Short mmCIF file of C-alpha atoms and ligand atoms in Angstrom, two decimals:
data_model
loop_
_atom_site.label_atom_id
_atom_site.label_comp_id
_atom_site.label_asym_id
_atom_site.label_seq_id
_atom_site.Cartn_x
_atom_site.Cartn_y
_atom_site.Cartn_z
CA MET A 985 165.14 -19.48 275.58
CA THR A 986 164.50 -21.26 272.31
CA ILE A 987 165.04 -24.96 272.42
CA ASN A 988 165.38 -27.04 269.34
CA ILE A 989 163.16 -30.07 269.97
CA SER A 990 163.22 -33.02 267.59
CA PHE A 991 162.23 -36.68 267.47
CA GLN A 992 164.43 -39.54 266.29
CA LYS A 993 164.08 -43.28 266.09
CA SER A 994 167.74 -44.05 266.49
CA GLU A 995 169.07 -44.56 270.04
CA TYR A 996 172.38 -42.92 269.35
CA GLN A 997 172.18 -39.16 269.73
CA LYS A 998 174.97 -36.80 270.59
CA ALA A 999 174.10 -35.27 273.96
CA ASP A 1000 175.74 -34.21 277.21
CA THR A 1001 172.74 -35.32 279.23
CA LEU A 1002 170.79 -38.55 278.95
CA ILE A 1003 167.31 -38.86 280.42
CA VAL A 1004 165.46 -42.08 281.10
CA GLY A 1005 162.23 -42.78 282.95
CA VAL A 1006 161.43 -44.83 286.02
CA PHE A 1007 157.96 -45.79 287.24
CA GLU A 1008 156.65 -45.18 290.70
CA ASP A 1009 156.93 -48.84 291.69
CA GLY A 1010 160.64 -48.60 290.93
CA ALA A 1011 160.42 -50.47 287.64
CA LEU A 1012 162.83 -49.18 285.01
CA SER A 1013 161.45 -48.20 281.63
CA ASP A 1014 162.91 -50.23 278.74
CA PRO A 1015 165.50 -47.58 277.79
CA ALA A 1016 166.45 -47.18 281.47
CA GLU A 1017 167.02 -50.90 281.69
CA ILE A 1018 169.22 -50.94 278.61
CA LEU A 1019 171.30 -48.09 280.00
CA ASP A 1020 171.47 -49.77 283.39
CA ASN A 1021 172.88 -52.92 281.80
CA TYR A 1022 175.36 -50.89 279.79
CA LEU A 1023 176.57 -49.16 282.97
CA ASP A 1024 176.71 -52.34 285.08
CA GLY A 1025 173.77 -51.53 287.29
CA THR A 1026 174.63 -47.90 288.08
CA LEU A 1027 171.05 -46.76 287.69
CA SER A 1028 169.43 -49.41 289.86
CA TYR A 1029 172.11 -48.82 292.47
CA ALA A 1030 171.47 -45.07 292.49
CA ILE A 1031 167.73 -45.61 292.87
CA LYS A 1032 168.22 -48.03 295.76
CA ALA A 1033 170.77 -45.77 297.42
CA ASN A 1034 168.45 -42.77 297.47
CA SER A 1035 165.57 -43.37 299.83
CA LYS A 1036 163.83 -40.17 298.79
CA PHE A 1037 163.53 -41.04 295.13
CA LYS A 1038 160.13 -42.65 294.61
CA GLY A 1039 159.62 -42.26 290.89
CA LYS A 1040 156.79 -39.76 291.38
CA VAL A 1041 155.85 -37.63 288.39
CA GLY A 1042 158.71 -35.28 287.58
CA GLN A 1043 160.89 -36.33 290.49
CA ALA A 1044 164.50 -36.48 289.36
CA LEU A 1045 167.68 -38.32 290.30
CA HIS A 1046 170.99 -37.11 288.96
CA ILE A 1047 174.02 -39.26 288.21
CA SER A 1048 177.36 -37.96 287.02
CA ALA A 1049 178.79 -40.38 284.52
CA TYR A 1050 182.13 -41.02 282.91
CA ASP A 1051 181.46 -41.78 279.34
CA GLN A 1052 182.93 -40.43 276.19
CA ASP A 1053 179.50 -39.53 274.87
CA PHE A 1054 177.63 -38.04 277.80
CA ARG A 1055 178.52 -36.57 281.17
CA GLN A 1056 175.37 -37.00 283.20
CA ILE A 1057 172.23 -39.06 283.46
CA ILE A 1058 168.91 -37.88 284.80
CA ILE A 1059 166.47 -40.49 285.95
CA ILE A 1060 163.02 -38.97 285.84
CA GLY A 1061 159.99 -40.31 287.69
CA VAL A 1062 156.95 -40.85 285.52
CA GLY A 1063 154.47 -42.07 288.14
CA LYS A 1064 152.29 -45.12 287.65
CA GLU A 1065 152.17 -46.58 284.17
CA ALA A 1066 148.37 -46.93 284.25
CA ASP A 1067 148.01 -43.22 285.05
CA LEU A 1068 150.03 -41.94 282.11
CA ASP A 1069 147.98 -39.50 280.07
CA HIS A 1070 148.51 -36.17 278.29
CA LYS A 1071 148.38 -34.19 281.53
CA VAL A 1072 150.99 -36.32 283.27
CA ALA A 1073 153.21 -36.20 280.19
CA GLU A 1074 153.09 -32.39 280.11
CA GLU A 1075 153.92 -32.26 283.81
CA ILE A 1076 156.90 -34.55 283.24
CA GLY A 1077 158.09 -32.32 280.38
CA GLY A 1078 157.73 -29.11 282.38
CA LYS A 1079 159.43 -30.46 285.47
CA LEU A 1080 162.15 -32.03 283.37
CA LEU A 1081 163.06 -28.65 281.95
CA SER A 1082 163.57 -27.23 285.44
CA THR A 1083 165.82 -30.20 286.28
CA LEU A 1084 167.82 -29.80 283.09
CA LYS A 1085 168.34 -26.13 283.93
CA THR A 1086 169.50 -27.02 287.45
CA TYR A 1087 172.13 -29.38 286.06
CA GLY A 1088 173.21 -27.11 283.24
CA ALA A 1089 172.32 -29.43 280.39
CA GLY A 1090 173.05 -27.99 276.97
CA GLN A 1091 172.15 -30.86 274.68
CA ALA A 1092 169.85 -33.48 276.09
CA ASN A 1093 168.46 -36.74 274.88
CA ILE A 1094 165.41 -38.29 276.47
CA ARG A 1095 164.95 -41.93 275.64
CA LEU A 1096 161.40 -43.20 275.42
CA SER A 1097 160.82 -46.68 274.18
CA GLY A 1098 157.73 -45.87 272.16
CA SER A 1099 157.31 -49.47 271.16
CA HIS A 1100 153.86 -49.69 272.73
CA ASP A 1101 150.96 -47.35 273.50
CA PHE A 1102 149.82 -46.81 277.06
CA GLU A 1103 146.26 -47.34 278.28
CA LYS A 1104 145.27 -43.67 278.05
CA ILE A 1105 147.74 -42.26 275.55
CA THR A 1106 149.55 -43.39 272.43
CA ALA A 1107 153.34 -43.54 272.35
CA ALA A 1108 153.46 -40.71 269.78
CA GLU A 1109 151.17 -38.43 271.76
CA PHE A 1110 153.10 -39.22 274.94
CA ALA A 1111 156.30 -38.01 273.27
CA ASN A 1112 154.52 -34.98 271.84
CA ARG A 1113 153.07 -34.03 275.22
CA ILE A 1114 156.42 -34.30 276.98
CA ALA A 1115 157.73 -31.91 274.33
CA THR A 1116 154.67 -29.68 274.86
CA GLY A 1117 155.24 -29.40 278.61
CA LEU A 1118 158.89 -28.67 278.14
CA HIS A 1119 158.26 -26.12 275.42
CA LEU A 1120 155.56 -24.33 277.44
CA LYS A 1121 157.83 -24.14 280.47
CA SER A 1122 160.70 -22.65 278.47
CA TYR A 1123 158.98 -19.26 278.18
CA GLU A 1124 160.91 -16.26 279.49
CA PHE A 1125 160.09 -12.58 279.56
CA ASN A 1126 163.29 -10.61 279.94
CA LYS A 1127 163.23 -8.02 277.20
CA TYR A 1128 163.38 -5.19 279.75
CA LYS A 1129 166.55 -6.47 281.41
CA SER A 1130 169.22 -4.06 280.25
CA LYS A 1131 172.18 -6.26 281.17
CA LYS A 1132 173.10 -8.78 278.50
CA ASN A 1133 173.97 -11.58 280.90
CA GLU A 1134 170.62 -11.38 282.65
CA LYS A 1135 168.92 -11.36 279.32
CA LYS A 1136 170.48 -14.39 277.84
CA SER A 1137 169.67 -17.50 279.75
CA GLU A 1138 172.37 -20.08 279.25
CA GLY A 1139 170.36 -23.19 279.05
CA LEU A 1140 169.20 -26.10 277.11
CA GLN A 1141 169.70 -25.58 273.40
CA LYS A 1142 168.71 -28.92 272.02
CA LEU A 1143 166.49 -31.78 273.07
CA VAL A 1144 166.22 -34.97 271.08
CA ILE A 1145 163.41 -37.32 272.01
CA THR A 1146 164.16 -40.85 270.90
CA THR A 1147 161.10 -43.01 270.37
CA ASN A 1148 159.96 -45.63 267.89
CA ALA A 1149 156.95 -43.41 267.31
CA ALA A 1150 159.18 -40.54 266.11
CA PRO A 1151 157.51 -39.89 262.74
CA GLU A 1152 154.01 -39.57 264.26
CA ALA A 1153 155.29 -37.56 267.22
CA GLU A 1154 157.08 -35.17 264.87
CA LYS A 1155 153.83 -34.59 262.99
CA LEU A 1156 151.90 -33.86 266.18
CA TYR A 1157 154.60 -31.56 267.46
CA LYS A 1158 154.54 -29.50 264.28
CA ASP A 1159 151.10 -28.23 265.33
CA THR A 1160 152.07 -28.09 268.99
CA SER A 1161 154.90 -25.68 268.33
CA LYS A 1162 152.53 -23.34 266.47
CA ILE A 1163 150.09 -23.51 269.36
CA CYS A 1164 152.94 -22.69 271.75
CA ASP A 1165 153.73 -19.65 269.58
CA GLY A 1166 150.18 -18.48 270.26
CA VAL A 1167 150.51 -19.11 273.99
CA PHE A 1168 153.83 -17.25 274.11
CA LEU A 1169 152.40 -14.28 272.25
CA SER A 1170 149.51 -14.18 274.69
CA ARG A 1171 151.91 -14.30 277.66
CA ASP A 1172 154.08 -11.56 276.12
CA LEU A 1173 151.06 -9.29 275.66
CA ILE A 1174 150.00 -9.76 279.28
CA ASN A 1175 153.52 -9.21 280.59
CA GLU A 1176 154.10 -6.03 278.60
CA PRO A 1177 154.01 -2.97 280.86
CA PRO A 1178 151.03 -0.65 280.37
CA ASN A 1179 153.15 2.31 279.30
CA GLN A 1180 154.30 0.21 276.34
CA LEU A 1181 151.12 -1.69 275.56
CA HIS A 1182 148.20 0.70 275.23
CA PRO A 1183 145.28 0.51 272.80
CA GLU A 1184 147.10 2.21 269.93
CA SER A 1185 150.36 0.26 270.18
CA TYR A 1186 148.42 -2.95 270.86
CA ALA A 1187 146.43 -2.59 267.63
CA GLU A 1188 149.66 -2.08 265.67
CA LEU A 1189 151.25 -5.07 267.34
CA ILE A 1190 148.31 -7.28 266.39
CA LYS A 1191 148.75 -6.26 262.76
CA ASP A 1192 152.48 -6.97 262.86
CA GLU A 1193 151.99 -10.39 264.43
CA LEU A 1194 149.02 -11.70 262.49
CA LYS A 1195 149.13 -10.19 259.02
CA PRO A 1196 152.24 -12.18 258.00
CA LEU A 1197 150.32 -15.35 258.84
CA GLY A 1198 147.52 -14.48 256.46
CA VAL A 1199 145.06 -13.10 259.01
CA GLU A 1200 143.09 -10.08 257.80
CA VAL A 1201 143.27 -7.35 260.41
CA GLU A 1202 140.96 -4.36 260.53
CA VAL A 1203 141.24 -1.58 263.09
CA LEU A 1204 138.42 0.76 264.06
CA ASP A 1205 139.63 4.01 265.58
CA GLU A 1206 137.63 6.35 267.82
CA LYS A 1207 136.21 8.32 264.93
CA LYS A 1208 134.78 5.23 263.30
CA MET A 1209 133.47 3.93 266.59
CA GLN A 1210 131.81 7.24 267.34
CA LYS A 1211 130.06 7.05 263.99
CA LEU A 1212 128.88 3.54 264.79
CA GLY A 1213 127.68 4.65 268.22
CA PHE A 1214 129.93 2.59 270.44
CA GLY A 1215 128.90 4.63 273.49
CA ALA A 1216 129.72 1.94 276.03
CA LEU A 1217 133.24 1.08 274.89
CA LEU A 1218 134.16 4.71 274.19
CA SER A 1219 132.94 5.89 277.59
CA VAL A 1220 135.40 3.58 279.31
CA GLY A 1221 138.29 4.87 277.23
CA GLN A 1222 137.40 8.55 277.33
CA GLY A 1223 139.42 9.32 280.47
CA SER A 1224 142.64 8.19 278.85
CA ILE A 1225 145.02 10.16 276.66
CA ARG A 1226 145.25 6.99 274.56
CA ASP A 1227 142.64 6.49 271.90
CA SER A 1228 140.51 3.35 272.09
CA ARG A 1229 140.51 0.73 269.36
CA LEU A 1230 138.45 -2.19 268.15
CA VAL A 1231 140.49 -4.76 266.28
CA ILE A 1232 138.88 -7.36 264.03
CA MET A 1233 140.90 -10.39 262.96
CA LYS A 1234 139.68 -12.75 260.24
CA TRP A 1235 141.08 -16.18 259.56
CA ASN A 1236 139.49 -17.82 256.52
CA GLY A 1237 141.04 -21.26 256.57
CA ASN A 1238 138.06 -22.97 254.97
CA LYS A 1239 137.00 -20.95 251.95
CA LYS A 1240 134.42 -23.53 250.84
CA SER A 1241 132.41 -23.49 254.04
CA LYS A 1242 129.04 -21.79 253.93
CA LYS A 1243 128.60 -21.95 257.68
CA SER A 1244 128.95 -18.83 259.74
CA PRO A 1245 132.30 -18.37 261.45
CA LEU A 1246 133.14 -18.96 265.07
CA ALA A 1247 133.52 -15.62 266.83
CA LEU A 1248 135.96 -14.97 269.64
CA VAL A 1249 135.60 -11.72 271.57
CA GLY A 1250 138.09 -10.41 274.13
CA LYS A 1251 138.25 -7.74 276.81
CA GLY A 1252 141.34 -5.65 276.24
CA VAL A 1253 141.62 -3.12 279.06
CA THR A 1254 145.33 -2.36 278.79
CA PHE A 1255 145.26 -0.86 282.27
CA ASP A 1256 142.38 -0.80 284.73
CA THR A 1257 142.76 1.85 287.41
CA GLY A 1258 139.06 1.55 288.14
CA GLY A 1259 138.57 5.06 286.73
CA ILE A 1260 136.81 7.57 288.98
CA SER A 1261 135.78 4.59 291.15
CA LEU A 1262 139.51 4.26 291.72
CA LYS A 1263 140.98 0.97 292.85
CA PRO A 1264 143.06 0.83 296.04
CA PRO A 1265 146.83 1.05 295.44
CA ALA A 1266 147.82 -2.45 296.60
CA GLU A 1267 148.82 -4.52 293.59
CA MET A 1268 147.28 -2.10 291.14
CA ASP A 1269 150.25 -2.84 288.88
CA LEU A 1270 148.65 -6.23 288.23
CA MET A 1271 145.87 -4.48 286.37
CA LYS A 1272 148.15 -4.45 283.34
CA MET A 1273 146.80 -7.97 282.87
CA ASP A 1274 143.26 -6.71 282.38
CA MET A 1275 143.69 -7.30 278.68
CA GLY A 1276 144.09 -11.05 279.30
CA GLY A 1277 140.87 -11.92 277.48
CA SER A 1278 142.01 -10.10 274.37
CA ALA A 1279 145.44 -11.76 274.70
CA ALA A 1280 143.72 -15.15 274.65
CA VAL A 1281 141.90 -14.21 271.45
CA VAL A 1282 145.01 -12.80 269.74
CA GLY A 1283 147.09 -15.80 270.85
CA ALA A 1284 144.43 -18.22 269.63
CA MET A 1285 144.32 -16.46 266.25
CA LYS A 1286 148.09 -16.81 266.02
CA ALA A 1287 147.89 -20.52 266.86
CA ILE A 1288 145.04 -21.21 264.45
CA ALA A 1289 146.61 -19.29 261.57
CA GLY A 1290 150.09 -20.59 262.40
CA ARG A 1291 149.00 -24.18 261.94
CA LYS A 1292 146.76 -23.23 259.02
CA ALA A 1293 143.55 -24.54 260.58
CA LYS A 1294 140.85 -25.36 258.04
CA ALA A 1295 138.26 -23.25 259.79
CA ASN A 1296 136.81 -19.77 259.68
CA VAL A 1297 137.30 -17.78 262.83
CA ILE A 1298 136.69 -14.12 263.62
CA GLY A 1299 138.43 -12.49 266.54
CA VAL A 1300 137.32 -9.14 267.95
CA VAL A 1301 139.05 -7.31 270.76
CA GLY A 1302 137.99 -4.06 272.41
CA LEU A 1303 141.05 -2.11 273.50
CA VAL A 1304 140.75 0.70 276.03
CA GLU A 1305 142.57 2.17 278.99
CA ASN A 1306 140.42 2.86 282.07
CA MET A 1307 141.77 6.05 283.64
CA PRO A 1308 140.46 8.75 285.99
CA SER A 1309 140.75 12.28 284.61
CA ASP A 1310 138.75 15.45 284.10
CA ARG A 1311 137.18 13.92 281.06
CA ALA A 1312 136.67 10.43 282.44
CA TYR A 1313 133.20 8.89 282.59
CA ARG A 1314 131.54 9.11 285.97
CA PRO A 1315 129.36 7.06 288.28
CA GLY A 1316 125.86 8.33 287.52
CA ASP A 1317 126.44 8.78 283.79
CA ILE A 1318 123.88 7.20 281.50
CA ILE A 1319 125.46 6.03 278.28
CA THR A 1320 124.07 4.50 275.08
CA SER A 1321 125.52 1.25 273.83
CA HIS A 1322 125.90 0.26 270.18
CA ALA A 1323 122.88 -2.02 270.64
CA GLY A 1324 120.82 1.05 271.57
CA LYS A 1325 120.32 -0.02 275.17
CA THR A 1326 121.07 2.68 277.71
CA ILE A 1327 123.30 1.87 280.65
CA GLU A 1328 123.44 3.62 283.99
CA VAL A 1329 127.05 3.65 285.17
CA LEU A 1330 127.14 2.95 288.90
CA ASN A 1331 130.80 2.03 289.17
CA THR A 1332 133.44 2.95 286.60
CA ASP A 1333 135.45 -0.08 287.71
CA ALA A 1334 132.83 -2.40 286.23
CA GLU A 1335 134.16 -1.38 282.81
CA GLY A 1336 134.91 -4.69 281.14
CA ARG A 1337 131.26 -5.52 280.57
CA LEU A 1338 130.80 -2.16 278.83
CA VAL A 1339 133.66 -2.85 276.45
CA LEU A 1340 132.37 -6.34 275.74
CA ALA A 1341 128.78 -5.14 275.22
CA ASP A 1342 129.69 -3.08 272.14
CA ALA A 1343 132.15 -5.66 270.80
CA LEU A 1344 129.53 -8.41 271.14
CA THR A 1345 126.84 -6.35 269.41
CA TYR A 1346 129.19 -5.44 266.58
CA VAL A 1347 130.33 -8.99 265.88
CA GLN A 1348 126.74 -10.27 265.78
CA GLU A 1349 125.56 -7.49 263.51
CA LYS A 1350 128.49 -7.78 261.13
CA TYR A 1351 129.28 -11.50 260.96
CA LYS A 1352 126.14 -13.31 262.17
CA PRO A 1353 128.10 -15.99 264.02
CA GLU A 1354 126.25 -19.06 265.25
CA VAL A 1355 128.62 -19.35 268.17
CA ILE A 1356 130.37 -16.64 270.18
CA ILE A 1357 132.89 -17.13 272.93
CA ASP A 1358 133.95 -14.12 274.91
CA LEU A 1359 136.90 -14.07 277.27
CA ALA A 1360 137.59 -11.51 279.95
CA THR A 1361 139.35 -10.81 283.22
CA LEU A 1362 135.93 -9.60 284.24
CA THR A 1363 135.40 -9.94 287.97
CA GLY A 1364 137.23 -10.30 291.25
CA ALA A 1365 134.18 -12.34 292.26
CA ILE A 1366 135.18 -15.27 290.04
CA MET A 1367 138.40 -15.44 292.06
CA VAL A 1368 136.39 -15.57 295.27
CA ALA A 1369 134.42 -18.47 293.78
CA LEU A 1370 137.15 -20.47 292.05
CA GLY A 1371 140.51 -19.10 293.13
CA PHE A 1372 143.37 -19.28 290.65
CA GLU A 1373 142.87 -22.82 289.45
CA TYR A 1374 139.69 -22.77 287.37
CA CYS A 1375 138.20 -20.16 285.11
CA GLY A 1376 134.43 -19.69 285.19
CA ALA A 1377 132.55 -20.64 282.04
CA PHE A 1378 128.99 -19.48 281.48
CA ALA A 1379 127.23 -21.05 278.50
CA ASN A 1380 123.68 -20.73 277.17
CA ASP A 1381 123.95 -24.03 275.31
CA HIS A 1382 124.73 -27.47 276.73
CA ASP A 1383 126.49 -28.74 273.59
CA LEU A 1384 128.75 -25.71 273.52
CA TRP A 1385 129.63 -26.30 277.16
CA ASP A 1386 130.35 -29.98 276.44
CA GLN A 1387 132.66 -28.95 273.60
CA LEU A 1388 134.45 -26.42 275.76
CA SER A 1389 134.77 -28.91 278.55
CA LEU A 1390 136.35 -31.54 276.29
CA ALA A 1391 138.61 -29.04 274.51
CA SER A 1392 139.81 -27.60 277.81
CA SER A 1393 140.58 -31.02 279.21
CA ASP A 1394 142.59 -31.87 276.08
CA ALA A 1395 144.37 -28.53 276.46
CA ASN A 1396 145.13 -29.14 280.13
CA GLU A 1397 143.31 -25.97 281.18
CA LYS A 1398 140.64 -26.04 283.89
CA PHE A 1399 137.14 -24.80 283.08
CA TRP A 1400 134.26 -24.86 285.56
CA ARG A 1401 130.69 -24.24 284.49
CA MET A 1402 128.84 -21.37 286.17
CA PRO A 1403 125.14 -20.52 285.97
CA LEU A 1404 123.26 -18.14 283.71
CA ASP A 1405 119.84 -17.24 285.04
CA GLU A 1406 116.93 -14.93 284.44
CA ALA A 1407 117.42 -13.62 287.99
CA TYR A 1408 120.95 -12.42 287.21
CA ARG A 1409 119.72 -10.72 284.04
CA LYS A 1410 116.93 -9.00 285.99
CA GLU A 1411 119.40 -7.87 288.63
CA MET A 1412 121.13 -5.72 286.03
CA GLU A 1413 118.03 -3.73 285.03
CA SER A 1414 118.14 -0.08 285.97
CA GLU A 1415 115.39 2.18 287.31
CA VAL A 1416 116.51 5.17 285.27
CA GLY A 1417 117.97 3.48 282.17
CA ASP A 1418 117.64 0.06 280.55
CA LEU A 1419 120.54 -1.53 282.36
CA LYS A 1420 123.04 -0.68 285.06
CA ASN A 1421 126.63 -1.88 285.21
CA LEU A 1422 126.55 -2.92 288.86
CA GLY A 1423 124.20 -5.55 290.24
CA SER A 1424 121.81 -4.76 293.11
CA LEU A 1425 123.46 -7.41 295.27
CA GLY A 1426 126.91 -5.84 294.98
CA ARG A 1427 129.71 -8.36 295.47
CA TYR A 1428 127.41 -11.31 296.01
CA GLY A 1429 127.34 -13.43 292.89
CA GLY A 1430 129.32 -10.73 291.10
CA ALA A 1431 130.65 -13.04 288.39
CA CYS A 1432 127.11 -14.27 287.66
CA SER A 1433 125.52 -10.83 287.53
CA ALA A 1434 128.32 -9.70 285.20
CA ALA A 1435 127.46 -12.63 282.92
CA GLY A 1436 123.78 -11.67 283.28
CA PHE A 1437 124.65 -8.17 282.07
CA LEU A 1438 126.43 -9.53 278.99
CA GLU A 1439 123.51 -11.83 278.20
CA HIS A 1440 121.40 -8.72 277.52
CA PHE A 1441 123.61 -8.20 274.46
CA ILE A 1442 123.30 -11.70 273.02
CA GLU A 1443 120.71 -12.11 270.29
CA ASP A 1444 118.16 -14.93 270.28
CA LYS A 1445 119.43 -18.29 269.04
CA VAL A 1446 123.07 -17.32 269.21
CA LYS A 1447 125.08 -19.91 271.10
CA TRP A 1448 127.29 -18.08 273.50
CA ALA A 1449 129.82 -18.76 276.20
CA HIS A 1450 131.42 -16.21 278.49
CA ILE A 1451 134.72 -17.18 280.07
CA ASP A 1452 135.83 -15.21 283.13
CA ILE A 1453 139.60 -15.65 283.38
CA ALA A 1454 140.31 -13.06 286.09
CA GLY A 1455 141.83 -15.77 288.31
CA THR A 1456 143.73 -17.70 285.65
CA ALA A 1457 145.25 -15.09 283.32
CA TRP A 1458 148.04 -14.27 285.75
CA GLY A 1459 150.14 -16.67 287.83
CA LYS A 1460 151.62 -15.53 291.14
CA SER A 1461 153.62 -18.72 291.48
CA GLU A 1462 154.98 -21.00 288.83
CA LYS A 1463 153.35 -24.26 287.81
CA PRO A 1464 154.91 -27.27 286.10
CA THR A 1465 154.27 -25.93 282.60
CA VAL A 1466 153.40 -22.29 283.30
CA PRO A 1467 155.90 -19.73 284.53
CA LYS A 1468 154.94 -16.80 286.79
CA GLY A 1469 153.19 -13.82 285.23
CA GLY A 1470 151.02 -13.92 282.13
CA THR A 1471 149.83 -17.50 281.64
CA GLY A 1472 148.36 -17.41 278.14
CA PHE A 1473 145.35 -19.18 279.63
CA ALA A 1474 142.62 -20.29 277.18
CA VAL A 1475 144.72 -20.05 274.00
CA ARG A 1476 145.12 -23.81 273.92
CA THR A 1477 141.48 -24.49 274.72
CA LEU A 1478 140.30 -22.19 271.93
CA ASP A 1479 142.72 -23.84 269.53
CA ARG A 1480 141.52 -27.33 270.48
CA LEU A 1481 137.90 -26.23 270.20
CA VAL A 1482 138.56 -25.12 266.64
CA SER A 1483 140.52 -28.27 265.89
CA HIS A 1484 137.89 -30.66 267.26
CA TYR A 1485 134.67 -28.95 266.19
CA TYR A 1486 135.25 -26.40 263.46
CA GLU A 1487 137.86 -27.71 261.09
CA ALA A 1488 136.92 -28.80 257.61
CA ARG A 1489 133.18 -28.31 258.14
CA LYS A 1490 131.13 -28.37 254.96
N1 BES B 2567 139.49 -5.99 285.94
C1 BES B 2567 138.65 -6.12 287.06
C2 BES B 2567 138.50 -7.55 287.55
C3 BES B 2567 139.75 -8.21 288.04
C4 BES B 2567 140.06 -8.17 289.38
C5 BES B 2567 140.57 -8.89 287.18
C6 BES B 2567 141.21 -8.78 289.83
C7 BES B 2567 141.71 -9.51 287.63
C8 BES B 2567 142.03 -9.46 288.96
C9 BES B 2567 137.27 -5.58 286.72
O1 BES B 2567 137.22 -4.57 285.78
C10 BES B 2567 136.71 -5.03 287.97
O2 BES B 2567 137.24 -4.09 288.46
N2 BES B 2567 135.64 -5.62 288.45
C11 BES B 2567 135.01 -5.20 289.64
C12 BES B 2567 133.53 -5.17 289.37
C13 BES B 2567 132.73 -4.53 290.44
C14 BES B 2567 133.02 -3.07 290.52
C15 BES B 2567 131.28 -4.79 290.12
C16 BES B 2567 135.33 -6.19 290.73
O3 BES B 2567 135.41 -7.39 290.45
O4 BES B 2567 135.56 -5.76 291.87
MG1 MG B 2568 137.49 -2.64 286.65
ZN1 ZN B 2569 138.76 -4.54 284.43
#
């Protein structure tokens, strides 16, 4: 569903559905009051008559109306005025879309007064964030529905947001809509079935999506990677009929900068069967989302390039399919990574760290980034620790963590800091090789030992964060602004990180 969202100052907008806000204490917003007067108290009567309507965030009250201009009014709860911030605004927007769908709105007009800023958010940003929530919620993945009527969702076509802050809101939303494009791409990639999205087709898709935006895209095939000695990444992919790929994306938005670029690295296991250490059958289909880290990187590149960010960012994704077969890598194998470190494979299902190891080494060797952020659906253990709400963020630098923390809060995505420690690094040392891919403590602290493994591939002085998104890349139930399935998690945080800390650096 594509909704045309725009901002206007003028109150009069052609629409079948009018939306006005009410606070939790029952107070009408200014536009609600004006409408209430115009309709001889219909709104206040409806609020009084419905004992369940409390004006809580996103709660809605529907009124059918006889008017030549509109046919229904939706009163939407916005909570307490003092609590209004970007997160509440996005929740209002997301929940509003569901309500508009329920009532079959085609052209809607939400009236915000916008004549004053709130304590925690400006009027323009408030309008922009309502639009953001609504836009994010409008995502649908139905390309594999063969019937036309199931494909085409009859829904909201047009939303006009009236606010005195329209010009500023419009400007903010221009970037927002590009960021949403990145989120939607990321969700699409995750939702694609693994017979369609495999390393080869994925690499092509990245080219098709990003090249038109001015992103340079380079693809390393197996031959090139063999030459470079990517023993870790290639071992994971060797059981699959599909060739592995490494895709490098370069966005040079600040040509004058002499600083090294920000590097984003993503795990792109297009399907993780576990390999010879085969996973149990229950919900194995979900392992199509094991490329969620790479989807975050690709989506972030799309957002950054789409809004022409004045920053230099390199994205690298390692694309492999982890399959069991007669030529698959085995538990017991000792393989040699691109960094030269040997790795004893103890479990072929601990494959993500092997893919990341070579991608991390390559990006450091080639681009000398000061800061690297890797993203991966790396461990089930992070889900044991944090569930589906927070991702786990490991950082070797306090400032980098602070930046990530602020960017993620702005982006309305939840990041929780996890520990890096010498002990976790030590745990990953092997008796027969340099490293092993499974910690001595097994499941205990599995997300931390995985991070400890990766740390062996980070060079001195490089600032690095590892983001384990195993619990947040996929949604089993819908949230106010995130539908079920691929969430596109971390795209917005990466975009905000670039916006706040990397744009227009000298
Ligand atoms: N892709 C999985 C992690 C995962 C699990 C992501 C569930 C999303 C949802 C990863 O490759 C994996 O299999 N990890 C193992 C590691 C173990 C063998 C050390 C795990 O977490 O069980
Ligand atoms: Mg695995
Ligand atoms: Zn995996």
